[in-house]
């Protein structure tokens, strides 16, 4: 995973700040600016430390695209999770997760509830997207906010990425 000098600077800064302060981080970048490469490098860092990683994307279609990108680097350690996956596939994923080895889960908001062992990194891509909000079925929740809480409970790095941040994230990143 090759980073440009700017990406490398951002990557180093994220790691340095996380060691000092475990608050969620915000990565701003226009589409095509290289946020995914930083996601990949951070994932490689945590995965090499035997920590699981969770990458949330707002929509199922996007989860497949990101899944294939991560699978190029990490192979069969990357698992896909979303509500439209078959029960058979979900059972296979859950079986692998029960082995207590670190894995990388890529998926939509329901992936937040997968039982990952030794979670080290949670990435919420396009954190502003309204698809992260479950309001049709109970319980109602915002996956971005729950990702932050899960990160706090597991002492994981939480990285929120977006080209158009939500007002909450923009405000919280400036204080």
PDB file of C-alpha atoms in Angstrom:
ATOM      1  CA  UNK A   1       0.000   0.000   0.000  1.00  0.00           C
ATOM      2  CA  UNK A   2       1.798   3.091  -1.259  1.00  0.00           C
ATOM      3  CA  UNK A   3       0.793   6.434   0.182  1.00  0.00           C
ATOM      4  CA  UNK A   4       1.556   9.805  -1.313  1.00  0.00           C
ATOM      5  CA  UNK A   5       3.543  12.188   0.922  1.00  0.00           C
ATOM      6  CA  UNK A   6       0.321  13.985   1.910  1.00  0.00           C
ATOM      7  CA  UNK A   7      -1.456  10.697   2.681  1.00  0.00           C
ATOM      8  CA  UNK A   8       1.541   9.472   4.665  1.00  0.00           C
ATOM      9  CA  UNK A   9       1.553  12.678   6.701  1.00  0.00           C
ATOM     10  CA  UNK A  10      -2.161  12.283   7.465  1.00  0.00           C
ATOM     11  CA  UNK A  11      -1.710   8.586   8.312  1.00  0.00           C
ATOM     12  CA  UNK A  12       1.144   9.380  10.720  1.00  0.00           C
ATOM     13  CA  UNK A  13      -0.831  12.201  12.312  1.00  0.00           C
ATOM     14  CA  UNK A  14      -3.872   9.958  12.891  1.00  0.00           C
ATOM     15  CA  UNK A  15      -1.694   7.320  14.568  1.00  0.00           C
ATOM     16  CA  UNK A  16       0.155   9.868  16.698  1.00  0.00           C
ATOM     17  CA  UNK A  17      -3.034  11.542  17.909  1.00  0.00           C
ATOM     18  CA  UNK A  18      -4.689   8.182  18.674  1.00  0.00           C
ATOM     19  CA  UNK A  19      -1.824   7.287  21.021  1.00  0.00           C
ATOM     20  CA  UNK A  20      -2.356  10.559  22.900  1.00  0.00           C
ATOM     21  CA  UNK A  21      -6.151  10.762  22.800  1.00  0.00           C
ATOM     22  CA  UNK A  22      -8.560   7.989  21.898  1.00  0.00           C
ATOM     23  CA  UNK A  23     -11.303  10.294  20.682  1.00  0.00           C
ATOM     24  CA  UNK A  24     -12.786   9.577  17.240  1.00  0.00           C
ATOM     25  CA  UNK A  25     -10.847  11.013  14.319  1.00  0.00           C
ATOM     26  CA  UNK A  26     -12.258  12.735  11.261  1.00  0.00           C
ATOM     27  CA  UNK A  27     -10.730  12.361   7.794  1.00  0.00           C
ATOM     28  CA  UNK A  28     -11.911  14.934   5.284  1.00  0.00           C
ATOM     29  CA  UNK A  29     -11.294  14.367   1.607  1.00  0.00           C
ATOM     30  CA  UNK A  30     -13.079  14.945  -1.652  1.00  0.00           C
ATOM     31  CA  UNK A  31     -13.991  11.862  -3.716  1.00  0.00           C
ATOM     32  CA  UNK A  32     -10.867  10.441  -5.311  1.00  0.00           C
ATOM     33  CA  UNK A  33      -8.526  12.108  -2.816  1.00  0.00           C
ATOM     34  CA  UNK A  34      -7.193   8.815  -1.445  1.00  0.00           C
ATOM     35  CA  UNK A  35      -9.168   8.218   1.749  1.00  0.00           C
ATOM     36  CA  UNK A  36      -9.457   4.514   0.902  1.00  0.00           C
ATOM     37  CA  UNK A  37      -5.678   4.123   0.748  1.00  0.00           C
ATOM     38  CA  UNK A  38      -5.429   5.584   4.242  1.00  0.00           C
ATOM     39  CA  UNK A  39      -8.175   3.179   5.361  1.00  0.00           C
ATOM     40  CA  UNK A  40      -6.198   0.284   3.897  1.00  0.00           C
ATOM     41  CA  UNK A  41      -2.950   1.363   5.566  1.00  0.00           C
ATOM     42  CA  UNK A  42      -4.629   1.807   8.961  1.00  0.00           C
ATOM     43  CA  UNK A  43      -6.265  -1.597   8.584  1.00  0.00           C
ATOM     44  CA  UNK A  44      -2.895  -3.156   7.729  1.00  0.00           C
ATOM     45  CA  UNK A  45      -1.390  -1.565  10.832  1.00  0.00           C
ATOM     46  CA  UNK A  46      -4.059  -2.888  13.220  1.00  0.00           C
ATOM     47  CA  UNK A  47      -4.422  -6.255  11.493  1.00  0.00           C
ATOM     48  CA  UNK A  48      -0.663  -6.850  11.751  1.00  0.00           C
ATOM     49  CA  UNK A  49      -1.105  -6.350  15.517  1.00  0.00           C
ATOM     50  CA  UNK A  50      -3.662  -9.222  15.482  1.00  0.00           C
ATOM     51  CA  UNK A  51      -6.605  -6.831  15.875  1.00  0.00           C
ATOM     52  CA  UNK A  52      -9.879  -7.067  14.004  1.00  0.00           C
ATOM     53  CA  UNK A  53     -11.131  -4.175  11.896  1.00  0.00           C
ATOM     54  CA  UNK A  54     -14.616  -3.018  10.980  1.00  0.00           C
ATOM     55  CA  UNK A  55     -15.242  -0.896   7.894  1.00  0.00           C
ATOM     56  CA  UNK A  56     -18.755   0.534   7.638  1.00  0.00           C
ATOM     57  CA  UNK A  57     -20.129   1.925   4.403  1.00  0.00           C
ATOM     58  CA  UNK A  58     -23.550   3.525   4.029  1.00  0.00           C
ATOM     59  CA  UNK A  59     -25.052   1.257   1.382  1.00  0.00           C
ATOM     60  CA  UNK A  60     -24.910  -2.407   0.416  1.00  0.00           C
ATOM     61  CA  UNK A  61     -23.741  -1.623  -3.134  1.00  0.00           C
ATOM     62  CA  UNK A  62     -20.776   0.308  -1.759  1.00  0.00           C
ATOM     63  CA  UNK A  63     -19.943  -2.500   0.665  1.00  0.00           C
ATOM     64  CA  UNK A  64     -19.314  -4.878  -2.246  1.00  0.00           C
ATOM     65  CA  UNK A  65     -16.989  -2.388  -3.960  1.00  0.00           C
ATOM     66  CA  UNK A  66     -14.947  -1.710  -0.813  1.00  0.00           C
ATOM     67  CA  UNK A  67     -14.989  -5.430   0.053  1.00  0.00           C
ATOM     68  CA  UNK A  68     -13.249  -6.335  -3.210  1.00  0.00           C
ATOM     69  CA  UNK A  69     -10.717  -3.553  -2.731  1.00  0.00           C
ATOM     70  CA  UNK A  70      -9.842  -4.791   0.764  1.00  0.00           C
ATOM     71  CA  UNK A  71      -9.853  -8.408  -0.397  1.00  0.00           C
ATOM     72  CA  UNK A  72      -7.106  -7.573  -2.899  1.00  0.00           C
ATOM     73  CA  UNK A  73      -4.804  -6.744   0.019  1.00  0.00           C
ATOM     74  CA  UNK A  74      -5.981  -9.041   2.798  1.00  0.00           C
ATOM     75  CA  UNK A  75      -7.441 -12.064   0.982  1.00  0.00           C
ATOM     76  CA  UNK A  76      -9.866 -14.353   2.796  1.00  0.00           C
ATOM     77  CA  UNK A  77      -9.481 -12.486   6.100  1.00  0.00           C
ATOM     78  CA  UNK A  78     -11.975  -9.934   4.721  1.00  0.00           C
ATOM     79  CA  UNK A  79     -15.614 -10.807   5.257  1.00  0.00           C
ATOM     80  CA  UNK A  80     -18.690  -9.068   3.886  1.00  0.00           C
ATOM     81  CA  UNK A  81     -21.743  -8.411   6.071  1.00  0.00           C
ATOM     82  CA  UNK A  82     -25.040  -6.766   5.215  1.00  0.00           C
ATOM     83  CA  UNK A  83     -28.747  -7.379   5.676  1.00  0.00           C
ATOM     84  CA  UNK A  84     -29.297  -8.855   2.215  1.00  0.00           C
ATOM     85  CA  UNK A  85     -26.655 -11.577   2.542  1.00  0.00           C
ATOM     86  CA  UNK A  86     -28.101 -15.090   2.642  1.00  0.00           C
ATOM     87  CA  UNK A  87     -28.518 -16.877   5.959  1.00  0.00           C
ATOM     88  CA  UNK A  88     -26.068 -19.543   4.781  1.00  0.00           C
ATOM     89  CA  UNK A  89     -23.388 -16.951   4.060  1.00  0.00           C
ATOM     90  CA  UNK A  90     -23.985 -15.185   7.376  1.00  0.00           C
ATOM     91  CA  UNK A  91     -23.640 -18.514   9.194  1.00  0.00           C
ATOM     92  CA  UNK A  92     -20.293 -19.102   7.430  1.00  0.00           C
ATOM     93  CA  UNK A  93     -19.113 -15.647   8.521  1.00  0.00           C
ATOM     94  CA  UNK A  94     -20.243 -16.237  12.100  1.00  0.00           C
ATOM     95  CA  UNK A  95     -18.463 -19.599  12.125  1.00  0.00           C
ATOM     96  CA  UNK A  96     -15.214 -17.920  11.044  1.00  0.00           C
ATOM     97  CA  UNK A  97     -15.654 -15.199  13.672  1.00  0.00           C
ATOM     98  CA  UNK A  98     -16.084 -17.821  16.411  1.00  0.00           C
ATOM     99  CA  UNK A  99     -12.561 -19.055  15.666  1.00  0.00           C
ATOM    100  CA  UNK A 100     -11.320 -15.992  17.629  1.00  0.00           C
ATOM    101  CA  UNK A 101      -8.851 -14.984  14.901  1.00  0.00           C
ATOM    102  CA  UNK A 102      -8.717 -11.365  13.792  1.00  0.00           C
ATOM    103  CA  UNK A 103     -10.832 -10.558  10.756  1.00  0.00           C
ATOM    104  CA  UNK A 104     -11.797  -7.562   8.694  1.00  0.00           C
ATOM    105  CA  UNK A 105     -15.536  -6.995   8.274  1.00  0.00           C
ATOM    106  CA  UNK A 106     -16.783  -4.708   5.513  1.00  0.00           C
ATOM    107  CA  UNK A 107     -20.460  -3.931   5.488  1.00  0.00           C
ATOM    108  CA  UNK A 108     -23.450  -1.711   5.916  1.00  0.00           C
ATOM    109  CA  UNK A 109     -24.828  -0.583   9.271  1.00  0.00           C
ATOM    110  CA  UNK A 110     -25.783  -4.086  10.505  1.00  0.00           C
ATOM    111  CA  UNK A 111     -22.082  -5.068  10.367  1.00  0.00           C
ATOM    112  CA  UNK A 112     -21.678  -2.982  13.503  1.00  0.00           C
ATOM    113  CA  UNK A 113     -23.209  -5.838  15.483  1.00  0.00           C
ATOM    114  CA  UNK A 114     -20.861  -8.597  14.301  1.00  0.00           C
ATOM    115  CA  UNK A 115     -18.982 -10.317  17.154  1.00  0.00           C
ATOM    116  CA  UNK A 116     -15.422  -9.355  16.252  1.00  0.00           C
ATOM    117  CA  UNK A 117     -12.613 -10.540  18.514  1.00  0.00           C
ATOM    118  CA  UNK A 118     -10.036  -8.002  19.721  1.00  0.00           C
ATOM    119  CA  UNK A 119     -11.447  -5.057  17.788  1.00  0.00           C
ATOM    120  CA  UNK A 120      -8.825  -2.403  17.088  1.00  0.00           C
ATOM    121  CA  UNK A 121     -10.201  -0.183  14.313  1.00  0.00           C
ATOM    122  CA  UNK A 122     -13.622   1.051  13.216  1.00  0.00           C
ATOM    123  CA  UNK A 123     -13.897   3.101  10.032  1.00  0.00           C
ATOM    124  CA  UNK A 124     -17.172   4.824   9.138  1.00  0.00           C
ATOM    125  CA  UNK A 125     -16.887   5.869   5.503  1.00  0.00           C
ATOM    126  CA  UNK A 126     -19.187   8.666   4.315  1.00  0.00           C
ATOM    127  CA  UNK A 127     -20.198   9.211   7.941  1.00  0.00           C
ATOM    128  CA  UNK A 128     -22.685  11.916   6.962  1.00  0.00           C
ATOM    129  CA  UNK A 129     -24.913   9.550   4.962  1.00  0.00           C
ATOM    130  CA  UNK A 130     -28.484   9.191   6.205  1.00  0.00           C
ATOM    131  CA  UNK A 131     -28.395   5.441   5.406  1.00  0.00           C
ATOM    132  CA  UNK A 132     -26.571   4.934   8.705  1.00  0.00           C
ATOM    133  CA  UNK A 133     -29.786   5.847  10.506  1.00  0.00           C
ATOM    134  CA  UNK A 134     -32.185   2.989  11.156  1.00  0.00           C
ATOM    135  CA  UNK A 135     -35.587   4.552  11.696  1.00  0.00           C
ATOM    136  CA  UNK A 136     -37.947   2.040  10.061  1.00  0.00           C
ATOM    137  CA  UNK A 137     -37.492  -0.882  12.481  1.00  0.00           C
ATOM    138  CA  UNK A 138     -36.863  -1.160  16.196  1.00  0.00           C
ATOM    139  CA  UNK A 139     -34.453  -0.455  17.676  1.00  0.00           C
ATOM    140  CA  UNK A 140     -33.847   2.888  15.984  1.00  0.00           C
ATOM    141  CA  UNK A 141     -30.184   3.900  15.962  1.00  0.00           C
ATOM    142  CA  UNK A 142     -27.485   5.788  14.120  1.00  0.00           C
ATOM    143  CA  UNK A 143     -24.677   3.389  13.189  1.00  0.00           C
ATOM    144  CA  UNK A 144     -22.140   6.226  13.170  1.00  0.00           C
ATOM    145  CA  UNK A 145     -22.932   7.093  16.782  1.00  0.00           C
ATOM    146  CA  UNK A 146     -22.979   3.452  17.867  1.00  0.00           C
ATOM    147  CA  UNK A 147     -19.617   2.926  16.131  1.00  0.00           C
ATOM    148  CA  UNK A 148     -18.184   5.646  18.356  1.00  0.00           C
ATOM    149  CA  UNK A 149     -19.639   3.989  21.453  1.00  0.00           C
ATOM    150  CA  UNK A 150     -18.389   0.548  20.393  1.00  0.00           C
ATOM    151  CA  UNK A 151     -14.974   2.063  19.779  1.00  0.00           C
ATOM    152  CA  UNK A 152     -14.921   3.572  23.261  1.00  0.00           C
ATOM    153  CA  UNK A 153     -15.958   0.272  24.847  1.00  0.00           C
ATOM    154  CA  UNK A 154     -13.305  -1.699  22.966  1.00  0.00           C
ATOM    155  CA  UNK A 155     -10.539   0.957  23.110  1.00  0.00           C
ATOM    156  CA  UNK A 156     -10.538   0.965  19.315  1.00  0.00           C
ATOM    157  CA  UNK A 157      -9.543   3.712  16.948  1.00  0.00           C
ATOM    158  CA  UNK A 158     -12.627   5.226  15.320  1.00  0.00           C
ATOM    159  CA  UNK A 159     -12.145   7.069  12.049  1.00  0.00           C
ATOM    160  CA  UNK A 160     -15.024   8.973  10.448  1.00  0.00           C
ATOM    161  CA  UNK A 161     -14.431   9.790   6.799  1.00  0.00           C
ATOM    162  CA  UNK A 162     -16.375  12.093   4.503  1.00  0.00           C
ATOM    163  CA  UNK A 163     -16.209  14.672   1.764  1.00  0.00           C
ATOM    164  CA  UNK A 164     -19.267  16.395   3.228  1.00  0.00           C
ATOM    165  CA  UNK A 165     -19.220  15.921   7.001  1.00  0.00           C
ATOM    166  CA  UNK A 166     -22.351  16.009   9.094  1.00  0.00           C
ATOM    167  CA  UNK A 167     -22.781  19.086  11.258  1.00  0.00           C
ATOM    168  CA  UNK A 168     -22.220  16.991  14.400  1.00  0.00           C
ATOM    169  CA  UNK A 169     -18.930  15.597  13.124  1.00  0.00           C
ATOM    170  CA  UNK A 170     -17.761  18.965  11.845  1.00  0.00           C
ATOM    171  CA  UNK A 171     -18.539  20.576  15.210  1.00  0.00           C
ATOM    172  CA  UNK A 172     -16.951  17.752  17.222  1.00  0.00           C
ATOM    173  CA  UNK A 173     -13.805  17.793  15.086  1.00  0.00           C
ATOM    174  CA  UNK A 174     -13.247  21.486  15.767  1.00  0.00           C
ATOM    175  CA  UNK A 175     -13.536  21.414  19.567  1.00  0.00           C
TER     176      UNK A 175
END
